[in-house]
PDB file of C-alpha atoms in Angstrom:
ATOM      1  CA  VAL A  62      -0.203  -0.205  -0.088  1.00  0.00           C
ATOM      2  CA  GLN A  63       2.700   2.635   0.839  1.00  0.00           C
ATOM      3  CA  ALA A  64       4.398   1.792  -2.659  1.00  0.00           C
ATOM      4  CA  LEU A  65       1.031   1.655  -4.869  1.00  0.00           C
ATOM      5  CA  ARG A  66      -1.315   4.333  -3.002  1.00  0.00           C
ATOM      6  CA  PRO A  67       0.623   5.936   0.008  1.00  0.00           C
ATOM      7  CA  ASP A  68      -2.365   8.350  -0.057  1.00  0.00           C
ATOM      8  CA  LEU A  69      -4.613   5.392   1.456  1.00  0.00           C
ATOM      9  CA  LEU A  70      -1.619   3.901   3.926  1.00  0.00           C
ATOM     10  CA  TYR A  71      -3.281   5.387   7.453  1.00  0.00           C
ATOM     11  CA  SER A  72      -6.996   4.022   6.420  1.00  0.00           C
ATOM     12  CA  ALA A  73      -5.225   0.781   5.426  1.00  0.00           C
ATOM     13  CA  LEU A  74      -3.514   0.249   8.279  1.00  0.00           C
ATOM     14  CA  SER A  75      -6.423   1.562  10.515  1.00  0.00           C
ATOM     15  CA  LYS A  76      -8.270  -1.288   8.900  1.00  0.00           C
ATOM     16  CA  PHE A  77      -5.859  -3.892   9.026  1.00  0.00           C
ATOM     17  CA  ALA A  78      -5.274  -3.314  13.081  1.00  0.00           C
ATOM     18  CA  LEU A  79      -9.429  -3.011  13.436  1.00  0.00           C
ATOM     19  CA  GLN A  80      -9.485  -6.823  11.828  1.00  0.00           C
ATOM     20  CA  ALA A  81      -6.664  -8.223  13.431  1.00  0.00           C
ATOM     21  CA  LEU A  82      -7.184  -7.564  16.877  1.00  0.00           C
ATOM     22  CA  GLY A  83     -10.893  -7.780  16.588  1.00  0.00           C
ATOM     23  CA  LEU A  84     -11.746  -4.091  17.640  1.00  0.00           C
ATOM     24  CA  GLY A  85     -14.752  -1.841  17.119  1.00  0.00           C
ATOM     25  CA  VAL A  86     -12.335   1.258  17.404  1.00  0.00           C
ATOM     26  CA  LEU A  87      -9.103   1.949  17.901  1.00  0.00           C
ATOM     27  CA  SER A  88      -8.691   4.845  20.280  1.00  0.00           C
ATOM     28  CA  PRO A  89     -10.307   3.896  24.003  1.00  0.00           C
ATOM     29  CA  PRO A  90     -12.658   5.942  25.059  1.00  0.00           C
ATOM     30  CA  PRO A  91     -12.170   9.074  26.915  1.00  0.00           C
ATOM     31  CA  LEU A  92     -10.211   8.980  30.423  1.00  0.00           C
ATOM     32  CA  ARG A  93     -11.986  11.148  33.550  1.00  0.00           C
ATOM     33  CA  LEU A  94     -10.503  12.432  36.553  1.00  0.00           C
ATOM     34  CA  SER A  95     -13.267  11.270  38.251  1.00  0.00           C
ATOM     35  CA  GLN A  96     -13.117   7.676  37.254  1.00  0.00           C
ATOM     36  CA  LEU A  97      -9.120   7.843  38.446  1.00  0.00           C
ATOM     37  CA  VAL A  98     -10.004   9.182  42.165  1.00  0.00           C
ATOM     38  CA  SER A  99     -10.283   5.723  43.468  1.00  0.00           C
ATOM     39  CA  GLU A 100      -7.141   4.856  42.444  1.00  0.00           C
ATOM     40  CA  THR A 101      -5.270   7.391  43.782  1.00  0.00           C
ATOM     41  CA  ARG A 102      -3.250   7.526  47.746  1.00  0.00           C
ATOM     42  CA  ALA A 103      -2.379  10.309  49.470  1.00  0.00           C
ATOM     43  CA  THR A 104       1.256   8.879  49.520  1.00  0.00           C
ATOM     44  CA  GLU A 105       1.289   8.660  45.638  1.00  0.00           C
ATOM     45  CA  PRO A 106       1.350  11.724  43.548  1.00  0.00           C
ATOM     46  CA  VAL A 107      -0.549  12.002  40.075  1.00  0.00           C
ATOM     47  CA  LEU A 108       1.665  12.853  37.329  1.00  0.00           C
ATOM     48  CA  ILE A 109      -0.788  13.950  34.105  1.00  0.00           C
ATOM     49  CA  LEU A 110       1.412  14.147  31.069  1.00  0.00           C
ATOM     50  CA  SER A 111      -0.732  16.099  28.182  1.00  0.00           C
ATOM     51  CA  GLN A 112      -0.111  17.154  25.237  1.00  0.00           C
ATOM     52  CA  ALA A 113      -0.330  20.883  23.731  1.00  0.00           C
ATOM     53  CA  GLY A 114      -4.186  22.088  23.280  1.00  0.00           C
ATOM     54  CA  THR A 115      -5.158  19.946  26.346  1.00  0.00           C
ATOM     55  CA  ASP A 116      -5.437  21.648  29.808  1.00  0.00           C
ATOM     56  CA  PRO A 117      -6.901  19.292  32.765  1.00  0.00           C
ATOM     57  CA  SER A 118      -6.903  21.435  35.309  1.00  0.00           C
ATOM     58  CA  GLN A 119     -10.375  22.579  34.259  1.00  0.00           C
ATOM     59  CA  GLU A 120     -11.467  19.310  34.503  1.00  0.00           C
ATOM     60  CA  LEU A 121      -9.240  18.826  38.045  1.00  0.00           C
ATOM     61  CA  ARG A 122     -10.955  21.695  39.399  1.00  0.00           C
ATOM     62  CA  GLN A 123     -14.551  20.573  38.966  1.00  0.00           C
ATOM     63  CA  LEU A 124     -13.933  16.963  40.473  1.00  0.00           C
ATOM     64  CA  ALA A 125     -12.466  18.729  43.524  1.00  0.00           C
ATOM     65  CA  GLN A 126     -15.518  21.004  43.935  1.00  0.00           C
ATOM     66  CA  THR A 127     -18.250  18.071  43.433  1.00  0.00           C
ATOM     67  CA  SER A 128     -15.498  16.029  45.532  1.00  0.00           C
ATOM     68  CA  HIS A 129     -16.004  19.108  48.355  1.00  0.00           C
ATOM     69  CA  ARG A 130     -12.070  19.180  48.820  1.00  0.00           C
ATOM     70  CA  GLN A 131     -10.153  21.527  49.598  1.00  0.00           C
ATOM     71  CA  TYR A 132      -8.074  22.795  46.188  1.00  0.00           C
ATOM     72  CA  HIS A 133      -5.320  24.796  45.220  1.00  0.00           C
ATOM     73  CA  GLU A 134      -3.329  25.472  41.753  1.00  0.00           C
ATOM     74  CA  VAL A 135       0.187  26.723  41.132  1.00  0.00           C
ATOM     75  CA  ALA A 136       1.538  27.382  37.755  1.00  0.00           C
ATOM     76  CA  LEU A 137       5.146  26.929  38.322  1.00  0.00           C
ATOM     77  CA  GLY A 138       7.438  29.544  37.376  1.00  0.00           C
ATOM     78  CA  GLU A 139      10.615  30.958  38.301  1.00  0.00           C
ATOM     79  CA  GLY A 140      11.165  32.824  41.680  1.00  0.00           C
ATOM     80  CA  GLN A 141       7.940  30.515  43.254  1.00  0.00           C
ATOM     81  CA  GLU A 142      10.138  27.232  44.903  1.00  0.00           C
ATOM     82  CA  THR A 143       9.858  29.085  48.534  1.00  0.00           C
ATOM     83  CA  LEU A 144       5.804  29.611  47.908  1.00  0.00           C
ATOM     84  CA  VAL A 145       4.831  26.058  46.785  1.00  0.00           C
ATOM     85  CA  SER A 146       6.907  24.400  49.387  1.00  0.00           C
ATOM     86  CA  SER A 147       5.238  26.388  51.813  1.00  0.00           C
ATOM     87  CA  MET A 148       2.024  25.301  49.847  1.00  0.00           C
ATOM     88  CA  LEU A 149       2.884  21.539  49.564  1.00  0.00           C
ATOM     89  CA  SER A 150       3.622  21.157  53.427  1.00  0.00           C
ATOM     90  CA  GLU A 151       0.556  23.089  54.296  1.00  0.00           C
ATOM     91  CA  ALA A 152      -1.643  20.684  52.254  1.00  0.00           C
ATOM     92  CA  ALA A 153      -0.399  17.644  53.577  1.00  0.00           C
ATOM     93  CA  ARG A 154      -1.024  18.418  56.736  1.00  0.00           C
ATOM     94  CA  ASP A 155      -4.527  19.490  56.093  1.00  0.00           C
ATOM     95  CA  GLY A 156      -5.806  17.310  53.909  1.00  0.00           C
ATOM     96  CA  GLN A 157      -5.777  19.211  51.091  1.00  0.00           C
ATOM     97  CA  TRP A 158      -6.000  18.994  47.171  1.00  0.00           C
ATOM     98  CA  LEU A 159      -2.664  20.937  45.128  1.00  0.00           C
ATOM     99  CA  CYS A 160      -2.122  20.795  41.455  1.00  0.00           C
ATOM    100  CA  LEU A 161       1.178  21.908  40.327  1.00  0.00           C
ATOM    101  CA  LYS A 162       1.531  22.947  36.580  1.00  0.00           C
ATOM    102  CA  ASN A 163       3.794  23.108  34.250  1.00  0.00           C
ATOM    103  CA  LEU A 164       6.549  21.208  36.065  1.00  0.00           C
ATOM    104  CA  HIS A 165       8.355  20.947  32.431  1.00  0.00           C
ATOM    105  CA  LEU A 166       9.581  24.404  33.177  1.00  0.00           C
ATOM    106  CA  MET A 167      11.064  23.522  36.315  1.00  0.00           C
ATOM    107  CA  SER A 168      13.153  20.734  35.880  1.00  0.00           C
ATOM    108  CA  SER A 169      16.265  22.097  37.713  1.00  0.00           C
ATOM    109  CA  TRP A 170      13.633  22.725  40.737  1.00  0.00           C
ATOM    110  CA  LEU A 171      12.734  18.919  40.170  1.00  0.00           C
ATOM    111  CA  PRO A 172      14.859  16.985  42.983  1.00  0.00           C
ATOM    112  CA  VAL A 173      14.134  19.731  45.250  1.00  0.00           C
ATOM    113  CA  LEU A 174      10.350  18.395  44.919  1.00  0.00           C
ATOM    114  CA  GLU A 175      11.445  15.100  45.489  1.00  0.00           C
ATOM    115  CA  LYS A 176      13.388  15.333  48.310  1.00  0.00           C
ATOM    116  CA  GLN A 177      10.112  17.442  50.099  1.00  0.00           C
ATOM    117  CA  LEU A 178       7.715  14.720  49.338  1.00  0.00           C
ATOM    118  CA  MET A 179       9.959  11.763  50.856  1.00  0.00           C
ATOM    119  CA  SER A 180       9.883  13.647  54.205  1.00  0.00           C
ATOM    120  CA  LEU A 181       6.514  14.460  54.366  1.00  0.00           C
ATOM    121  CA  THR A 182       3.865  12.712  56.474  1.00  0.00           C
ATOM    122  CA  PRO A 183       0.617  13.331  54.309  1.00  0.00           C
ATOM    123  CA  HIS A 184      -2.888  13.198  55.995  1.00  0.00           C
ATOM    124  CA  GLN A 185      -5.216  10.843  54.064  1.00  0.00           C
ATOM    125  CA  ASP A 186      -7.054  12.912  52.130  1.00  0.00           C
ATOM    126  CA  PHE A 187      -4.253  14.470  50.753  1.00  0.00           C
ATOM    127  CA  ARG A 188      -3.888  14.269  46.932  1.00  0.00           C
ATOM    128  CA  LEU A 189      -0.944  16.092  45.099  1.00  0.00           C
ATOM    129  CA  TRP A 190      -1.509  16.149  41.260  1.00  0.00           C
ATOM    130  CA  LEU A 191       1.332  17.305  39.231  1.00  0.00           C
ATOM    131  CA  MET A 192       1.157  18.206  35.619  1.00  0.00           C
ATOM    132  CA  SER A 193       3.451  18.691  32.861  1.00  0.00           C
ATOM    133  CA  GLU A 194       4.011  18.244  29.000  1.00  0.00           C
ATOM    134  CA  PRO A 195       6.391  15.465  28.141  1.00  0.00           C
ATOM    135  CA  HIS A 196      10.332  16.374  29.112  1.00  0.00           C
ATOM    136  CA  ALA A 197      13.404  14.139  29.257  1.00  0.00           C
ATOM    137  CA  LYS A 198      15.109  15.655  32.339  1.00  0.00           C
ATOM    138  CA  PHE A 199      12.277  14.323  34.644  1.00  0.00           C
ATOM    139  CA  PRO A 200      14.106  12.591  37.634  1.00  0.00           C
ATOM    140  CA  LEU A 201      13.232   8.985  37.585  1.00  0.00           C
ATOM    141  CA  MET A 202      12.793   8.041  40.930  1.00  0.00           C
ATOM    142  CA  LEU A 203       9.924  10.809  40.962  1.00  0.00           C
ATOM    143  CA  VAL A 204       8.419   9.646  37.923  1.00  0.00           C
ATOM    144  CA  MET A 205       8.335   6.020  39.533  1.00  0.00           C
ATOM    145  CA  ALA A 206       6.738   7.648  42.702  1.00  0.00           C
ATOM    146  CA  CYS A 207       3.900   8.764  40.471  1.00  0.00           C
ATOM    147  CA  LEU A 208       0.641   6.983  39.563  1.00  0.00           C
ATOM    148  CA  LYS A 209       1.251   8.152  35.572  1.00  0.00           C
ATOM    149  CA  VAL A 210      -1.762   9.325  33.695  1.00  0.00           C
ATOM    150  CA  SER A 211      -1.649  10.144  29.700  1.00  0.00           C
ATOM    151  CA  TYR A 212      -4.163  13.060  29.474  1.00  0.00           C
ATOM    152  CA  GLU A 213      -4.996  13.523  25.595  1.00  0.00           C
ATOM    153  CA  ALA A 214      -7.596  15.118  23.267  1.00  0.00           C
ATOM    154  CA  PRO A 215      -9.329  11.953  21.679  1.00  0.00           C
ATOM    155  CA  ARG A 216      -8.836  12.015  17.572  1.00  0.00           C
ATOM    156  CA  GLY A 217     -11.993  12.919  15.628  1.00  0.00           C
ATOM    157  CA  ILE A 218     -15.010  14.493  16.092  1.00  0.00           C
ATOM    158  CA  LYS A 219     -17.402  11.901  17.146  1.00  0.00           C
ATOM    159  CA  ARG A 220     -14.794  10.815  20.184  1.00  0.00           C
ATOM    160  CA  ASN A 221     -14.161  15.003  20.936  1.00  0.00           C
ATOM    161  CA  LEU A 222     -17.601  15.281  21.390  1.00  0.00           C
ATOM    162  CA  MET A 223     -18.282  12.485  23.652  1.00  0.00           C
ATOM    163  CA  ARG A 224     -15.892  13.798  25.788  1.00  0.00           C
ATOM    164  CA  THR A 225     -17.260  16.801  26.239  1.00  0.00           C
ATOM    165  CA  TYR A 226     -20.776  15.509  26.888  1.00  0.00           C
ATOM    166  CA  CYS A 227     -19.011  13.237  29.466  1.00  0.00           C
ATOM    167  CA  ALA A 228     -18.045  15.937  31.054  1.00  0.00           C
ATOM    168  CA  TRP A 229     -20.959  18.774  31.346  1.00  0.00           C
ATOM    169  CA  GLU A 230     -23.792  18.966  33.399  1.00  0.00           C
ATOM    170  CA  THR A 231     -25.971  19.735  30.871  1.00  0.00           C
ATOM    171  CA  GLN A 232     -29.105  21.932  31.340  1.00  0.00           C
ATOM    172  CA  ALA A 233     -32.187  21.107  29.203  1.00  0.00           C
ATOM    173  CA  GLU A 234     -33.417  24.619  28.252  1.00  0.00           C
ATOM    174  CA  VAL A 235     -29.770  24.811  26.694  1.00  0.00           C
ATOM    175  CA  VAL A 236     -29.150  21.313  25.378  1.00  0.00           C
ATOM    176  CA  GLN A 237     -29.366  22.233  21.885  1.00  0.00           C
ATOM    177  CA  ALA A 238     -27.285  25.160  21.627  1.00  0.00           C
ATOM    178  CA  GLN A 239     -24.443  23.289  23.940  1.00  0.00           C
ATOM    179  CA  PHE A 240     -24.588  20.677  20.708  1.00  0.00           C
ATOM    180  CA  VAL A 241     -23.972  23.021  18.799  1.00  0.00           C
ATOM    181  CA  LEU A 242     -21.106  24.716  20.816  1.00  0.00           C
ATOM    182  CA  ALA A 243     -19.282  21.206  21.198  1.00  0.00           C
ATOM    183  CA  TRP A 244     -19.655  20.491  17.691  1.00  0.00           C
ATOM    184  CA  PHE A 245     -17.609  24.006  16.994  1.00  0.00           C
ATOM    185  CA  HIS A 246     -15.405  23.496  19.527  1.00  0.00           C
ATOM    186  CA  ALA A 247     -14.301  19.712  18.136  1.00  0.00           C
ATOM    187  CA  VAL A 248     -14.257  21.140  14.409  1.00  0.00           C
ATOM    188  CA  VAL A 249     -11.555  23.574  15.035  1.00  0.00           C
ATOM    189  CA  GLN A 250      -9.690  21.189  17.508  1.00  0.00           C
ATOM    190  CA  GLU A 251     -10.213  18.929  15.068  1.00  0.00           C
ATOM    191  CA  ARG A 252      -9.444  20.807  11.829  1.00  0.00           C
ATOM    192  CA  ARG A 253      -5.360  20.808  13.445  1.00  0.00           C
ATOM    193  CA  THR A 254      -5.122  17.586  11.856  1.00  0.00           C
ATOM    194  CA  TYR A 255      -4.722  19.445   8.463  1.00  0.00           C
ATOM    195  CA  ILE A 256      -2.396  21.615   8.980  1.00  0.00           C
ATOM    196  CA  PRO A 257      -1.116  23.159   6.986  1.00  0.00           C
ATOM    197  CA  GLN A 258      -4.379  23.558   4.659  1.00  0.00           C
ATOM    198  CA  GLY A 259      -6.763  23.548   7.811  1.00  0.00           C
ATOM    199  CA  TRP A 260      -5.380  26.106  10.134  1.00  0.00           C
ATOM    200  CA  VAL A 261      -2.091  27.597   9.199  1.00  0.00           C
ATOM    201  CA  LYS A 262       0.086  26.608  12.526  1.00  0.00           C
ATOM    202  CA  LEU A 263      -0.808  24.483  15.777  1.00  0.00           C
ATOM    203  CA  TYR A 264      -3.571  26.739  18.019  1.00  0.00           C
ATOM    204  CA  GLU A 265      -3.916  25.129  21.384  1.00  0.00           C
ATOM    205  CA  PHE A 266      -7.712  25.344  21.610  1.00  0.00           C
ATOM    206  CA  ASN A 267      -8.533  24.206  24.824  1.00  0.00           C
ATOM    207  CA  ASP A 268     -10.990  23.114  27.707  1.00  0.00           C
ATOM    208  CA  SER A 269     -10.888  27.080  28.770  1.00  0.00           C
ATOM    209  CA  ASP A 270     -12.214  27.986  25.332  1.00  0.00           C
ATOM    210  CA  LEU A 271     -15.157  25.640  25.269  1.00  0.00           C
ATOM    211  CA  GLN A 272     -15.918  26.528  29.200  1.00  0.00           C
ATOM    212  CA  ALA A 273     -15.801  30.093  28.926  1.00  0.00           C
ATOM    213  CA  ALA A 274     -18.021  29.647  25.416  1.00  0.00           C
ATOM    214  CA  LEU A 275     -20.473  27.758  27.214  1.00  0.00           C
ATOM    215  CA  HIS A 276     -20.629  30.688  30.343  1.00  0.00           C
ATOM    216  CA  VAL A 277     -21.460  33.312  27.892  1.00  0.00           C
ATOM    217  CA  LEU A 278     -24.074  30.939  25.932  1.00  0.00           C
ATOM    218  CA  LYS A 279     -25.315  30.247  28.815  1.00  0.00           C
ATOM    219  CA  GLN A 280     -26.114  34.038  30.038  1.00  0.00           C
ATOM    220  CA  ARG A 281     -26.786  35.224  26.504  1.00  0.00           C
ATOM    221  CA  LEU A 282     -29.828  32.916  25.967  1.00  0.00           C
ATOM    222  CA  LYS A 283     -30.787  33.113  29.535  1.00  0.00           C
ATOM    223  CA  LYS A 284     -30.900  37.083  28.757  1.00  0.00           C
ATOM    224  CA  ASP A 285     -32.240  37.023  25.410  1.00  0.00           C
ATOM    225  CA  GLY A 286     -34.794  33.776  25.247  1.00  0.00           C
ATOM    226  CA  ARG A 287     -36.205  33.064  21.965  1.00  0.00           C
ATOM    227  CA  HIS A 288     -34.885  36.055  20.295  1.00  0.00           C
ATOM    228  CA  THR A 289     -30.934  35.448  20.815  1.00  0.00           C
ATOM    229  CA  ARG A 290     -28.507  38.192  19.619  1.00  0.00           C
ATOM    230  CA  TRP A 291     -26.220  35.656  17.786  1.00  0.00           C
ATOM    231  CA  GLN A 292     -23.992  38.382  16.177  1.00  0.00           C
ATOM    232  CA  PHE A 293     -22.938  39.131  20.285  1.00  0.00           C
ATOM    233  CA  ILE A 294     -21.873  35.172  20.738  1.00  0.00           C
ATOM    234  CA  GLN A 295     -20.151  35.149  17.388  1.00  0.00           C
ATOM    235  CA  GLY A 296     -18.171  38.467  18.218  1.00  0.00           C
ATOM    236  CA  LEU A 297     -16.835  37.259  21.621  1.00  0.00           C
ATOM    237  CA  GLY A 298     -15.944  34.048  19.775  1.00  0.00           C
ATOM    238  CA  GLU A 299     -14.317  35.554  17.127  1.00  0.00           C
ATOM    239  CA  LEU A 300     -12.466  38.426  19.284  1.00  0.00           C
ATOM    240  CA  ALA A 301     -11.680  37.073  22.178  1.00  0.00           C
ATOM    241  CA  ILE A 302     -12.732  32.966  23.578  1.00  0.00           C
ATOM    242  CA  TYR A 303     -11.206  31.853  20.450  1.00  0.00           C
ATOM    243  CA  GLY A 304     -10.030  34.311  18.195  1.00  0.00           C
ATOM    244  CA  GLY A 305      -7.779  35.394  20.842  1.00  0.00           C
ATOM    245  CA  ARG A 306      -5.372  32.774  20.490  1.00  0.00           C
ATOM    246  CA  VAL A 307      -5.298  33.065  16.509  1.00  0.00           C
ATOM    247  CA  ASP A 308      -2.584  35.479  14.671  1.00  0.00           C
ATOM    248  CA  ASN A 309      -3.378  34.951  11.026  1.00  0.00           C
ATOM    249  CA  VAL A 310      -5.718  37.040   9.184  1.00  0.00           C
ATOM    250  CA  TYR A 311      -6.674  33.936   7.214  1.00  0.00           C
ATOM    251  CA  ASP A 312      -7.142  31.480  10.159  1.00  0.00           C
ATOM    252  CA  LEU A 313      -9.193  34.152  11.382  1.00  0.00           C
ATOM    253  CA  ARG A 314     -11.886  34.555   8.301  1.00  0.00           C
ATOM    254  CA  VAL A 315     -11.994  30.778   8.531  1.00  0.00           C
ATOM    255  CA  LEU A 316     -13.116  30.627  12.152  1.00  0.00           C
ATOM    256  CA  SER A 317     -15.254  33.728  11.672  1.00  0.00           C
ATOM    257  CA  ALA A 318     -17.099  31.826   8.907  1.00  0.00           C
ATOM    258  CA  TYR A 319     -17.620  29.055  11.227  1.00  0.00           C
ATOM    259  CA  LEU A 320     -19.183  31.086  14.126  1.00  0.00           C
ATOM    260  CA  GLN A 321     -21.682  32.849  12.045  1.00  0.00           C
ATOM    261  CA  SER A 322     -22.630  29.247  10.325  1.00  0.00           C
ATOM    262  CA  TYR A 323     -23.377  27.379  13.557  1.00  0.00           C
ATOM    263  CA  PHE A 324     -24.734  30.135  15.755  1.00  0.00           C
ATOM    264  CA  ASN A 325     -27.565  31.459  14.361  1.00  0.00           C
ATOM    265  CA  THR A 326     -31.296  30.833  14.053  1.00  0.00           C
ATOM    266  CA  ASN A 327     -30.837  28.503  11.054  1.00  0.00           C
ATOM    267  CA  THR A 328     -29.466  25.926  12.578  1.00  0.00           C
ATOM    268  CA  LEU A 329     -30.839  26.077  16.108  1.00  0.00           C
ATOM    269  CA  SER A 330     -34.360  26.549  15.095  1.00  0.00           C
ATOM    270  CA  ASP A 331     -35.084  25.866  11.274  1.00  0.00           C
ATOM    271  CA  ASN A 332     -32.626  22.522  11.373  1.00  0.00           C
ATOM    272  CA  GLY A 333     -30.243  23.809   9.112  1.00  0.00           C
ATOM    273  CA  PRO A 334     -26.797  21.538   8.833  1.00  0.00           C
ATOM    274  CA  LEU A 335     -23.759  21.784  10.804  1.00  0.00           C
ATOM    275  CA  ALA A 336     -21.906  19.903   8.061  1.00  0.00           C
ATOM    276  CA  PRO A 337     -23.248  17.684   5.055  1.00  0.00           C
ATOM    277  CA  GLY A 338     -25.692  14.854   6.746  1.00  0.00           C
ATOM    278  CA  ILE A 339     -25.328  16.504   9.969  1.00  0.00           C
ATOM    279  CA  TYR A 340     -28.302  18.058  12.144  1.00  0.00           C
ATOM    280  CA  VAL A 341     -28.449  19.448  15.782  1.00  0.00           C
ATOM    281  CA  PRO A 342     -30.911  16.802  17.409  1.00  0.00           C
ATOM    282  CA  HIS A 343     -34.507  17.607  17.667  1.00  0.00           C
ATOM    283  CA  SER A 344     -34.888  16.437  20.974  1.00  0.00           C
ATOM    284  CA  THR A 345     -33.864  18.275  24.292  1.00  0.00           C
ATOM    285  CA  SER A 346     -32.507  15.265  26.124  1.00  0.00           C
ATOM    286  CA  TYR A 347     -29.462  14.870  27.331  1.00  0.00           C
ATOM    287  CA  GLN A 348     -29.392  10.914  26.537  1.00  0.00           C
ATOM    288  CA  GLU A 349     -30.752  11.244  23.189  1.00  0.00           C
ATOM    289  CA  HIS A 350     -27.951  13.629  22.569  1.00  0.00           C
ATOM    290  CA  LYS A 351     -25.152  11.428  23.275  1.00  0.00           C
ATOM    291  CA  LYS A 352     -27.190   8.505  21.415  1.00  0.00           C
ATOM    292  CA  ALA A 353     -26.673  10.637  18.202  1.00  0.00           C
ATOM    293  CA  ILE A 354     -22.995  11.278  18.861  1.00  0.00           C
ATOM    294  CA  GLU A 355     -22.372   7.663  19.009  1.00  0.00           C
ATOM    295  CA  LYS A 356     -24.513   7.291  15.317  1.00  0.00           C
ATOM    296  CA  LEU A 357     -21.326   9.591  14.006  1.00  0.00           C
ATOM    297  CA  PRO A 358     -19.211   7.647  11.925  1.00  0.00           C
ATOM    298  CA  ASP A 359     -15.731   7.180  13.826  1.00  0.00           C
ATOM    299  CA  GLN A 360     -13.593   8.733  11.048  1.00  0.00           C
ATOM    300  CA  ASP A 361     -13.797  12.492  10.132  1.00  0.00           C
ATOM    301  CA  SER A 362     -14.674  13.437   6.724  1.00  0.00           C
ATOM    302  CA  PRO A 363     -13.161  16.289   5.189  1.00  0.00           C
ATOM    303  CA  SER A 364     -16.798  17.765   4.375  1.00  0.00           C
ATOM    304  CA  PHE A 365     -17.383  18.287   8.326  1.00  0.00           C
ATOM    305  CA  PHE A 366     -14.687  20.929   8.176  1.00  0.00           C
ATOM    306  CA  GLY A 367     -15.516  22.368   4.794  1.00  0.00           C
ATOM    307  CA  LEU A 368     -12.674  20.882   3.616  1.00  0.00           C
ATOM    308  CA  PRO A 369     -12.127  19.309  -0.219  1.00  0.00           C
ATOM    309  CA  ALA A 370     -12.464  15.537  -0.364  1.00  0.00           C
ATOM    310  CA  ASN A 371      -8.491  15.201  -1.228  1.00  0.00           C
ATOM    311  CA  VAL A 372      -6.965  17.094   2.060  1.00  0.00           C
ATOM    312  CA  ASP A 373      -7.714  14.038   3.698  1.00  0.00           C
ATOM    313  CA  ARG A 374      -5.208  12.064   0.835  1.00  0.00           C
ATOM    314  CA  SER A 375      -2.682  14.696   1.610  1.00  0.00           C
ATOM    315  CA  TRP A 376      -2.552  14.241   5.065  1.00  0.00           C
ATOM    316  CA  GLN A 377      -2.230  10.525   4.923  1.00  0.00           C
ATOM    317  CA  ARG A 378       0.535  11.120   2.441  1.00  0.00           C
ATOM    318  CA  ILE A 379       3.008  12.423   5.113  1.00  0.00           C
ATOM    319  CA  THR A 380       1.385  10.979   8.595  1.00  0.00           C
TER     320      THR A 380
END
């Protein structure tokens, strides 16, 4: 296949792997941190390795809130060593949750953290969450002492939507608008697969953007009712929430086109398509929406992104 049709190599390998392993899909279901809590211990830090564009801290904050845990979060940087050491001792003593982000930026300080962890006698409710991008200079002993978790955005619109819906506490009155927002978020993230034909560069659209957009959407719908000012939502999405990450004028035009195409009366009230063959479910039931997501194809079509069909072959050729 690689010799004769390199543009179909990825598809052929995927089909072969599915048949050989007897699987329905290659990607595992999205991991939720709430499923992980029961496996954690006070004496074992949790090391979460994430990639660019993924931010598990939002999910962790929600988990701490629902678990009624006192939670503290620190984004590591130069000059914070003393503060972090003090917070770590206090959290271990009082049984709090402490999250240290961006460990890869402080690799030279990690041996100090390792020594302090070894000297602690923590409260049974204490949990230490360490977040980092993969880094070659992590102390081996610290890595071995941690419960290690890889936090990755699921590939494909279907799995992206399912991950979003698993994290949301959906309100029935805005459930259809939330479906559109989840679709939009999945599209702008998965379009990164086709760089540079999709986006010119990698933009780190993440869960914080999604939560900010969801807050704006709920507030606007609550205030406007049936006469929603979609231009307001489109403008905030383009100029602040998502557009704030985009620094290319052509990519900004694409983002603006998505916002105008999805967030309008035609899509939400008149059953206009989100993509060829994809519509917002009529039901306001959260479970019905999840069933609709499960019926989506496992492999994305370029038409979902408004891209030509041959862009998929170009991507497979260089993958």
